[in-house]
Amino acid sequence: MKKIGVLTSGGDSPGMNPAIRAVVRKAIFHNVEVYGIYGGYLGLVNGNIKKLELGSVGDIIHRGGTMLQSARLPEFANREVQKKGIEQLRAHGIEGLVVIGGDGSYRGAKALTEQGYPCVGVPGTIDNDIPGTELTIGFDTALNTVIDAIDKIRDTATSHERTFVIEVMGRDAGDIALWAGLAGGAETILIPEENYDMKEVADRLRSGHERGKKHSIIVVAEGVCSGYEFARQLKESTEFDTRVSVLGHIQRGGSPTVADRVLASRLGARAVELLIEGRGGRAVGIENNKLVDYDIIEALDKKHTLDLDLFKLSKELSI
Ligand code: F6P
């Protein structure tokens, strides 16, 4: 393989830039040319493709977002649109593609692979919801952003003896809520993977306050319901003075943490190795701190599983 392409797609995540850097530098190290596809699958279909050099990825390792820009393109589910993308790649002489992104991006990579074009998926999303990897690029940075917010909210919650409902992202997965809730000492964590009982939530809050707690933090994953909706329900069952904070897209920005930069560098470089070895149609991941790769077509049939032991632990520690 002499020419490969790289694109980022879907919701951006902190660490996509170090992943792009790793792809470009690893490929050039092996005398393979790299082309950047700007604007995700939309840029692919429109032929927004430019050659990247070593210097193109200088000074990006610490930057959030993605220098290649990103987009969501639901039309890419259409076979004809996919064919246009493959035509663009072939017209540029690009023989393999690294796709950095989340669930939707993997579906695009899977479709191209099924049409006979070699792709390798690199998991880049703050949601940590990609099957076949314990961690996705951007999850750690997002968690640190959420923790920073929870710590600050805790200060004001204590001063006013308030209950705070903090809504975090994660799409259908509760990973951000669970990890940040555990690390932030939240009294209650609500995740889509487990039903909640409002009476139990209210009882917990009451017993904490009876023991002298000055505040309560409830972290709600967006996949459960909106923070405002939960606060409304809580108001019906309790007497607590409650405020809501929706953290929103702040969770997607910021300089990637060390953990994300290292993860992105390892996964991006491994994706290039696979293409050079002629092993397209794979997705890379990390398990027990070891790089793994698996069939991208099978990957999407698997389900991401949240660590329910961690959920149990969070309940035990927040009594
Ligand atoms: O997948 C990343 C994510 O930030 C989700 O957590 C969230 O549900 C979604 O993207 C928001 O998407 P958009 O930026 O398109 O509104």
mmCIF file of C-alpha atoms and ligand atoms in Angstrom:
data_model
loop_
_atom_site.group_PDB
_atom_site.id
_atom_site.type_symbol
_atom_site.label_atom_id
_atom_site.label_comp_id
_atom_site.label_asym_id
_atom_site.label_seq_id
_atom_site.Cartn_x
_atom_site.Cartn_y
_atom_site.Cartn_z
ATOM 1 C CA MET A 1 0.000 0.000 0.000
ATOM 2 C CA LYS A 2 1.534 3.304 -1.096
ATOM 3 C CA LYS A 3 -1.232 5.845 -0.437
ATOM 4 C CA ILE A 4 -3.743 5.909 2.404
ATOM 5 C CA GLY A 5 -6.422 8.364 3.498
ATOM 6 C CA VAL A 6 -7.643 9.492 6.897
ATOM 7 C CA LEU A 7 -10.885 11.133 7.954
ATOM 8 C CA THR A 8 -12.688 12.052 11.153
ATOM 9 C CA SER A 9 -16.428 11.745 11.292
ATOM 10 C CA GLY A 10 -19.400 12.211 13.606
ATOM 11 C CA GLY A 11 -19.173 14.122 16.877
ATOM 12 C CA ASP A 12 -15.594 15.294 17.395
ATOM 13 C CA SER A 13 -13.664 14.174 20.452
ATOM 14 C CA PRO A 14 -10.537 15.476 22.179
ATOM 15 C CA GLY A 15 -7.715 13.256 20.963
ATOM 16 C CA MET A 16 -8.743 13.084 17.324
ATOM 17 C CA ASN A 17 -5.845 15.404 16.471
ATOM 18 C CA PRO A 18 -3.175 13.208 18.103
ATOM 19 C CA ALA A 19 -4.765 10.241 16.307
ATOM 20 C CA ILE A 20 -4.498 12.022 12.929
ATOM 21 C CA ARG A 21 -0.906 12.937 13.749
ATOM 22 C CA ALA A 22 -0.107 9.305 14.548
ATOM 23 C CA VAL A 23 -1.658 8.094 11.283
ATOM 24 C CA VAL A 24 0.255 10.646 9.216
ATOM 25 C CA ARG A 25 3.623 10.230 10.911
ATOM 26 C CA LYS A 26 3.462 6.432 11.117
ATOM 27 C CA ALA A 27 2.562 6.185 7.429
ATOM 28 C CA ILE A 28 5.300 8.589 6.328
ATOM 29 C CA PHE A 29 7.754 6.692 8.552
ATOM 30 C CA HIS A 30 6.933 3.651 6.393
ATOM 31 C CA ASN A 31 7.178 5.633 3.123
ATOM 32 C CA VAL A 32 3.418 5.643 2.605
ATOM 33 C CA GLU A 33 1.745 8.862 1.412
ATOM 34 C CA VAL A 34 -1.218 10.157 3.424
ATOM 35 C CA TYR A 35 -4.220 12.145 2.228
ATOM 36 C CA GLY A 36 -6.492 14.029 4.580
ATOM 37 C CA ILE A 37 -10.187 13.926 3.783
ATOM 38 C CA TYR A 38 -11.712 17.159 5.100
ATOM 39 C CA GLY A 39 -15.238 17.194 6.553
ATOM 40 C CA GLY A 40 -15.858 13.494 7.189
ATOM 41 C CA TYR A 41 -17.855 11.410 4.717
ATOM 42 C CA LEU A 42 -19.294 14.595 3.195
ATOM 43 C CA GLY A 43 -15.783 15.720 2.287
ATOM 44 C CA LEU A 44 -15.089 12.251 0.924
ATOM 45 C CA VAL A 45 -18.074 12.319 -1.408
ATOM 46 C CA ASN A 46 -17.250 15.879 -2.510
ATOM 47 C CA GLY A 47 -13.579 15.064 -3.059
ATOM 48 C CA ASN A 48 -12.285 17.463 -0.415
ATOM 49 C CA ILE A 49 -8.966 15.626 -0.257
ATOM 50 C CA LYS A 50 -5.458 17.003 0.265
ATOM 51 C CA LYS A 51 -2.044 15.445 0.725
ATOM 52 C CA LEU A 52 -0.676 15.680 4.269
ATOM 53 C CA GLU A 53 3.019 16.084 5.073
ATOM 54 C CA LEU A 54 4.909 15.686 8.346
ATOM 55 C CA GLY A 55 4.465 19.406 8.992
ATOM 56 C CA SER A 56 0.710 19.312 8.308
ATOM 57 C CA VAL A 57 0.221 17.660 11.677
ATOM 58 C CA GLY A 58 2.740 19.761 13.612
ATOM 59 C CA ASP A 59 1.453 21.651 16.650
ATOM 60 C CA ILE A 60 -1.851 19.767 16.874
ATOM 61 C CA ILE A 61 -1.097 17.115 19.501
ATOM 62 C CA HIS A 62 -2.449 19.316 22.290
ATOM 63 C CA ARG A 63 -5.449 20.728 20.468
ATOM 64 C CA GLY A 64 -9.062 19.650 20.926
ATOM 65 C CA GLY A 65 -11.402 19.198 17.965
ATOM 66 C CA THR A 66 -10.163 17.812 14.662
ATOM 67 C CA MET A 67 -7.973 19.609 12.119
ATOM 68 C CA LEU A 68 -9.751 17.548 9.420
ATOM 69 C CA GLN A 69 -13.156 18.884 10.508
ATOM 70 C CA SER A 70 -16.066 16.554 10.982
ATOM 71 C CA ALA A 71 -19.660 16.151 9.847
ATOM 72 C CA ARG A 72 -22.620 13.862 10.213
ATOM 73 C CA LEU A 73 -23.895 12.511 6.890
ATOM 74 C CA PRO A 74 -26.917 10.216 7.305
ATOM 75 C CA GLU A 75 -27.053 9.917 3.467
ATOM 76 C CA PHE A 76 -23.869 7.864 3.627
ATOM 77 C CA ALA A 77 -26.108 4.888 4.478
ATOM 78 C CA ASN A 78 -27.072 4.957 0.775
ATOM 79 C CA ARG A 79 -25.022 2.565 -1.420
ATOM 80 C CA GLU A 80 -24.812 5.040 -4.288
ATOM 81 C CA VAL A 81 -23.369 7.715 -1.995
ATOM 82 C CA GLN A 82 -20.842 5.179 -0.698
ATOM 83 C CA LYS A 83 -19.855 4.327 -4.285
ATOM 84 C CA LYS A 84 -19.187 8.020 -4.954
ATOM 85 C CA GLY A 85 -16.865 8.044 -1.942
ATOM 86 C CA ILE A 86 -14.975 5.014 -3.218
ATOM 87 C CA GLU A 87 -14.686 6.609 -6.672
ATOM 88 C CA GLN A 88 -13.116 9.701 -5.109
ATOM 89 C CA LEU A 89 -10.606 7.591 -3.201
ATOM 90 C CA ARG A 90 -9.683 5.586 -6.298
ATOM 91 C CA ALA A 91 -9.407 8.765 -8.407
ATOM 92 C CA HIS A 92 -6.745 9.978 -5.948
ATOM 93 C CA GLY A 93 -4.990 6.597 -6.001
ATOM 94 C CA ILE A 94 -5.794 6.075 -2.297
ATOM 95 C CA GLU A 95 -5.758 2.373 -1.498
ATOM 96 C CA GLY A 96 -6.968 2.254 2.107
ATOM 97 C CA LEU A 97 -8.754 4.500 4.599
ATOM 98 C CA VAL A 98 -8.468 5.136 8.330
ATOM 99 C CA VAL A 99 -11.782 6.276 9.798
ATOM 100 C CA ILE A 100 -11.609 7.937 13.200
ATOM 101 C CA GLY A 101 -15.001 8.286 14.857
ATOM 102 C CA GLY A 102 -17.868 6.702 16.715
ATOM 103 C CA ASP A 103 -20.738 4.407 15.969
ATOM 104 C CA GLY A 104 -22.018 6.136 12.804
ATOM 105 C CA SER A 105 -18.490 6.463 11.416
ATOM 106 C CA TYR A 106 -17.935 2.739 11.950
ATOM 107 C CA ARG A 107 -21.130 2.002 10.055
ATOM 108 C CA GLY A 108 -19.724 4.010 7.105
ATOM 109 C CA ALA A 109 -16.386 2.172 7.315
ATOM 110 C CA LYS A 110 -18.215 -1.142 7.496
ATOM 111 C CA ALA A 111 -20.244 -0.269 4.381
ATOM 112 C CA LEU A 112 -17.116 0.678 2.407
ATOM 113 C CA THR A 113 -15.436 -2.542 3.533
ATOM 114 C CA GLU A 114 -18.454 -4.558 2.415
ATOM 115 C CA GLN A 115 -18.130 -2.884 -0.987
ATOM 116 C CA GLY A 116 -14.557 -4.144 -1.176
ATOM 117 C CA TYR A 117 -12.691 -1.001 -0.077
ATOM 118 C CA PRO A 118 -10.268 -1.559 2.859
ATOM 119 C CA CYS A 119 -10.959 0.601 5.908
ATOM 120 C CA VAL A 120 -9.713 0.511 9.478
ATOM 121 C CA GLY A 121 -11.830 2.006 12.261
ATOM 122 C CA VAL A 122 -10.268 3.947 15.151
ATOM 123 C CA PRO A 123 -12.656 4.577 18.076
ATOM 124 C CA GLY A 124 -12.944 8.336 18.592
ATOM 125 C CA THR A 125 -15.899 9.472 20.678
ATOM 126 C CA ILE A 126 -16.407 10.853 24.146
ATOM 127 C CA ASP A 127 -19.246 8.353 24.696
ATOM 128 C CA ASN A 128 -17.049 5.247 25.218
ATOM 129 C CA ASP A 129 -19.746 3.218 23.501
ATOM 130 C CA ILE A 130 -17.815 1.342 20.813
ATOM 131 C CA PRO A 131 -17.803 -2.445 21.115
ATOM 132 C CA GLY A 132 -14.403 -4.158 21.064
ATOM 133 C CA THR A 133 -12.481 -1.552 23.027
ATOM 134 C CA GLU A 134 -12.459 -0.747 26.714
ATOM 135 C CA LEU A 135 -11.750 2.910 26.019
ATOM 136 C CA THR A 136 -12.434 5.346 23.214
ATOM 137 C CA ILE A 137 -10.379 8.406 22.339
ATOM 138 C CA GLY A 138 -11.834 11.460 24.087
ATOM 139 C CA PHE A 139 -13.582 9.683 26.933
ATOM 140 C CA ASP A 140 -10.881 10.496 29.486
ATOM 141 C CA THR A 141 -10.734 14.179 28.547
ATOM 142 C CA ALA A 142 -14.521 14.469 28.664
ATOM 143 C CA LEU A 143 -14.512 12.859 32.113
ATOM 144 C CA ASN A 144 -11.973 15.364 33.359
ATOM 145 C CA THR A 145 -14.118 18.209 32.028
ATOM 146 C CA VAL A 146 -17.177 16.780 33.783
ATOM 147 C CA ILE A 147 -15.270 16.292 37.028
ATOM 148 C CA ASP A 148 -14.045 19.860 36.942
ATOM 149 C CA ALA A 149 -17.671 20.988 36.567
ATOM 150 C CA ILE A 150 -18.956 18.682 39.324
ATOM 151 C CA ASP A 151 -16.284 19.900 41.748
ATOM 152 C CA LYS A 152 -17.271 23.501 41.071
ATOM 153 C CA ILE A 153 -20.981 22.798 41.330
ATOM 154 C CA ARG A 154 -20.338 20.999 44.629
ATOM 155 C CA ASP A 155 -18.919 24.239 46.094
ATOM 156 C CA THR A 156 -22.038 26.246 45.390
ATOM 157 C CA ALA A 157 -24.311 23.306 46.236
ATOM 158 C CA THR A 158 -22.741 23.142 49.706
ATOM 159 C CA SER A 159 -22.979 26.891 50.304
ATOM 160 C CA HIS A 160 -26.695 26.885 49.538
ATOM 161 C CA GLU A 161 -27.548 23.389 50.765
ATOM 162 C CA ARG A 162 -28.946 22.523 47.374
ATOM 163 C CA THR A 163 -29.507 19.430 45.327
ATOM 164 C CA PHE A 164 -27.990 19.581 41.853
ATOM 165 C CA VAL A 165 -29.011 17.530 38.862
ATOM 166 C CA ILE A 166 -26.139 17.449 36.366
ATOM 167 C CA GLU A 167 -26.934 16.167 32.884
ATOM 168 C CA VAL A 168 -24.030 14.692 30.939
ATOM 169 C CA MET A 169 -23.669 13.386 27.382
ATOM 170 C CA GLY A 170 -23.143 9.798 26.286
ATOM 171 C CA ARG A 171 -25.896 9.188 23.746
ATOM 172 C CA ASP A 172 -27.417 5.793 24.703
ATOM 173 C CA ALA A 173 -24.502 4.842 26.971
ATOM 174 C CA GLY A 174 -24.081 5.643 30.658
ATOM 175 C CA ASP A 175 -20.280 5.509 30.777
ATOM 176 C CA ILE A 176 -19.675 9.247 31.154
ATOM 177 C CA ALA A 177 -22.300 9.506 33.898
ATOM 178 C CA LEU A 178 -21.012 6.439 35.715
ATOM 179 C CA TRP A 179 -17.287 7.209 35.687
ATOM 180 C CA ALA A 180 -17.706 10.926 36.359
ATOM 181 C CA GLY A 181 -20.372 10.271 38.993
ATOM 182 C CA LEU A 182 -18.130 7.793 40.789
ATOM 183 C CA ALA A 183 -15.089 10.063 40.569
ATOM 184 C CA GLY A 184 -17.134 13.102 41.589
ATOM 185 C CA GLY A 185 -18.715 11.425 44.602
ATOM 186 C CA ALA A 186 -22.254 11.829 43.283
ATOM 187 C CA GLU A 187 -25.011 10.661 45.626
ATOM 188 C CA THR A 188 -26.983 9.230 42.723
ATOM 189 C CA ILE A 189 -26.031 8.223 39.191
ATOM 190 C CA LEU A 190 -28.694 7.516 36.597
ATOM 191 C CA ILE A 191 -27.681 5.499 33.543
ATOM 192 C CA PRO A 192 -29.771 4.163 30.644
ATOM 193 C CA GLU A 193 -28.520 0.623 31.274
ATOM 194 C CA GLU A 194 -30.328 0.421 34.658
ATOM 195 C CA ASN A 195 -33.830 1.497 35.633
ATOM 196 C CA TYR A 196 -34.155 3.830 38.558
ATOM 197 C CA ASP A 197 -36.745 3.979 41.282
ATOM 198 C CA MET A 198 -37.692 7.528 42.260
ATOM 199 C CA LYS A 199 -38.614 6.432 45.779
ATOM 200 C CA GLU A 200 -35.144 4.965 46.271
ATOM 201 C CA VAL A 201 -33.527 8.157 44.926
ATOM 202 C CA ALA A 202 -35.651 10.291 47.283
ATOM 203 C CA ASP A 203 -34.965 8.031 50.289
ATOM 204 C CA ARG A 204 -31.232 8.223 49.640
ATOM 205 C CA LEU A 205 -31.316 12.009 49.477
ATOM 206 C CA ARG A 206 -33.355 12.240 52.671
ATOM 207 C CA SER A 207 -31.164 9.893 54.676
ATOM 208 C CA GLY A 208 -28.053 11.795 53.545
ATOM 209 C CA HIS A 209 -29.543 15.113 54.581
ATOM 210 C CA GLU A 210 -30.660 13.662 57.919
ATOM 211 C CA ARG A 211 -27.034 12.673 58.542
ATOM 212 C CA GLY A 212 -26.010 16.282 57.919
ATOM 213 C CA LYS A 213 -25.083 16.317 54.233
ATOM 214 C CA LYS A 214 -25.098 19.860 52.942
ATOM 215 C CA HIS A 215 -25.699 19.049 49.314
ATOM 216 C CA SER A 216 -26.579 16.284 46.893
ATOM 217 C CA ILE A 217 -25.232 15.698 43.430
ATOM 218 C CA ILE A 218 -27.248 13.635 40.980
ATOM 219 C CA VAL A 219 -25.597 12.826 37.659
ATOM 220 C CA VAL A 220 -28.037 11.956 34.875
ATOM 221 C CA ALA A 221 -26.933 10.455 31.575
ATOM 222 C CA GLU A 222 -28.717 12.106 28.645
ATOM 223 C CA GLY A 223 -29.819 8.624 27.556
ATOM 224 C CA VAL A 224 -32.077 8.420 30.646
ATOM 225 C CA CYS A 225 -33.892 11.728 30.282
ATOM 226 C CA SER A 226 -33.083 15.403 30.344
ATOM 227 C CA GLY A 227 -31.808 16.893 33.583
ATOM 228 C CA TYR A 228 -34.791 19.228 33.645
ATOM 229 C CA GLU A 229 -37.236 16.354 33.275
ATOM 230 C CA PHE A 230 -35.582 14.467 36.112
ATOM 231 C CA ALA A 231 -35.600 17.575 38.342
ATOM 232 C CA ARG A 232 -39.317 17.955 37.610
ATOM 233 C CA GLN A 233 -39.986 14.383 38.722
ATOM 234 C CA LEU A 234 -37.795 14.857 41.791
ATOM 235 C CA LYS A 235 -39.723 17.956 42.791
ATOM 236 C CA GLU A 236 -42.923 15.918 42.842
ATOM 237 C CA SER A 237 -41.415 13.432 45.320
ATOM 238 C CA THR A 238 -39.177 15.586 47.533
ATOM 239 C CA GLU A 239 -38.940 18.957 49.213
ATOM 240 C CA PHE A 240 -35.338 19.697 48.173
ATOM 241 C CA ASP A 241 -34.240 22.962 46.657
ATOM 242 C CA THR A 242 -32.995 21.710 43.289
ATOM 243 C CA ARG A 243 -31.039 23.251 40.426
ATOM 244 C CA VAL A 244 -30.152 21.786 37.055
ATOM 245 C CA SER A 245 -26.935 22.066 35.114
ATOM 246 C CA VAL A 246 -26.684 20.706 31.568
ATOM 247 C CA LEU A 247 -23.013 20.412 30.688
ATOM 248 C CA GLY A 248 -23.595 19.972 26.938
ATOM 249 C CA HIS A 249 -20.925 20.411 24.284
ATOM 250 C CA ILE A 250 -18.311 21.697 26.698
ATOM 251 C CA GLN A 251 -17.681 17.959 27.203
ATOM 252 C CA ARG A 252 -16.500 17.617 23.606
ATOM 253 C CA GLY A 253 -13.833 20.319 23.712
ATOM 254 C CA GLY A 254 -10.537 21.023 25.356
ATOM 255 C CA SER A 255 -6.955 19.891 25.184
ATOM 256 C CA PRO A 256 -6.744 16.076 25.260
ATOM 257 C CA THR A 257 -5.414 14.521 28.458
ATOM 258 C CA VAL A 258 -2.200 12.493 28.532
ATOM 259 C CA ALA A 259 -4.266 9.286 28.579
ATOM 260 C CA ASP A 260 -6.133 10.331 25.425
ATOM 261 C CA ARG A 261 -2.994 11.494 23.606
ATOM 262 C CA VAL A 262 -1.226 8.203 24.307
ATOM 263 C CA LEU A 263 -4.284 6.122 23.416
ATOM 264 C CA ALA A 264 -4.794 8.098 20.182
ATOM 265 C CA SER A 265 -1.139 7.723 19.218
ATOM 266 C CA ARG A 266 -1.192 3.963 19.788
ATOM 267 C CA LEU A 267 -4.489 3.315 18.023
ATOM 268 C CA GLY A 268 -3.755 5.631 15.068
ATOM 269 C CA ALA A 269 -0.359 4.015 14.460
ATOM 270 C CA ARG A 270 -1.808 0.506 14.749
ATOM 271 C CA ALA A 271 -4.468 1.319 12.153
ATOM 272 C CA VAL A 272 -1.728 2.255 9.682
ATOM 273 C CA GLU A 273 0.172 -0.966 10.429
ATOM 274 C CA LEU A 274 -2.930 -2.987 9.630
ATOM 275 C CA LEU A 275 -3.403 -1.262 6.263
ATOM 276 C CA ILE A 276 0.285 -1.761 5.422
ATOM 277 C CA GLU A 277 -0.051 -5.438 6.351
ATOM 278 C CA GLY A 278 -2.970 -5.624 3.896
ATOM 279 C CA ARG A 279 -5.441 -6.218 6.702
ATOM 280 C CA GLY A 280 -8.254 -3.779 5.917
ATOM 281 C CA GLY A 281 -11.765 -4.307 7.239
ATOM 282 C CA ARG A 282 -10.597 -4.163 10.860
ATOM 283 C CA ALA A 283 -11.241 -1.918 13.846
ATOM 284 C CA VAL A 284 -8.625 -1.260 16.506
ATOM 285 C CA GLY A 285 -9.151 -1.102 20.235
ATOM 286 C CA ILE A 286 -7.552 -1.521 23.611
ATOM 287 C CA GLU A 287 -8.150 -4.322 26.089
ATOM 288 C CA ASN A 288 -6.177 -4.837 29.300
ATOM 289 C CA ASN A 289 -3.848 -2.100 28.006
ATOM 290 C CA LYS A 290 -2.996 -4.200 24.939
ATOM 291 C CA LEU A 291 -3.826 -3.200 21.366
ATOM 292 C CA VAL A 292 -6.389 -5.450 19.730
ATOM 293 C CA ASP A 293 -8.070 -5.507 16.350
ATOM 294 C CA TYR A 294 -11.215 -7.214 15.142
ATOM 295 C CA ASP A 295 -13.457 -7.527 12.118
ATOM 296 C CA ILE A 296 -15.279 -4.239 11.570
ATOM 297 C CA ILE A 297 -18.252 -6.021 10.023
ATOM 298 C CA GLU A 298 -18.720 -8.219 13.095
ATOM 299 C CA ALA A 299 -17.906 -5.351 15.468
ATOM 300 C CA LEU A 300 -21.132 -3.505 14.965
ATOM 301 C CA ASP A 301 -23.185 -6.611 15.706
ATOM 302 C CA LYS A 302 -21.638 -6.725 19.174
ATOM 303 C CA LYS A 303 -22.923 -4.566 21.969
ATOM 304 C CA HIS A 304 -20.919 -2.196 24.100
ATOM 305 C CA THR A 305 -21.235 -3.220 27.733
ATOM 306 C CA LEU A 306 -20.998 -0.845 30.609
ATOM 307 C CA ASP A 307 -19.126 -1.997 33.717
ATOM 308 C CA LEU A 308 -21.995 -2.828 36.062
ATOM 309 C CA ASP A 309 -19.547 -3.681 38.891
ATOM 310 C CA LEU A 310 -18.516 -0.038 38.803
ATOM 311 C CA PHE A 311 -22.164 0.954 39.084
ATOM 312 C CA LYS A 312 -22.619 -1.339 42.085
ATOM 313 C CA LEU A 313 -19.504 0.141 43.674
ATOM 314 C CA SER A 314 -20.742 3.690 43.121
ATOM 315 C CA LYS A 315 -23.949 2.810 44.977
ATOM 316 C CA GLU A 316 -22.034 1.276 47.863
ATOM 317 C CA LEU A 317 -19.726 4.280 48.197
ATOM 318 C CA SER A 318 -22.434 6.916 48.020
ATOM 319 C CA ILE A 319 -24.642 5.682 50.874
HETATM 320 O O1 F6P B 1 -21.472 11.133 20.190
HETATM 321 C C1 F6P B 1 -20.981 12.270 20.832
HETATM 322 C C2 F6P B 1 -22.095 13.160 21.276
HETATM 323 O O2 F6P B 1 -21.523 14.287 21.903
HETATM 324 C C3 F6P B 1 -23.141 12.500 22.177
HETATM 325 O O3 F6P B 1 -22.699 12.388 23.505
HETATM 326 C C4 F6P B 1 -24.304 13.429 21.994
HETATM 327 O O4 F6P B 1 -25.514 12.758 22.230
HETATM 328 C C5 F6P B 1 -24.190 13.836 20.540
HETATM 329 O O5 F6P B 1 -22.840 13.625 20.176
HETATM 330 C C6 F6P B 1 -24.549 15.259 20.251
HETATM 331 O O6 F6P B 1 -24.481 15.442 18.885
HETATM 332 P P1 F6P B 1 -24.509 16.853 18.138
HETATM 333 O O7 F6P B 1 -23.208 17.529 18.438
HETATM 334 O O8 F6P B 1 -24.640 16.485 16.699
HETATM 335 O O9 F6P B 1 -25.657 17.595 18.712
#
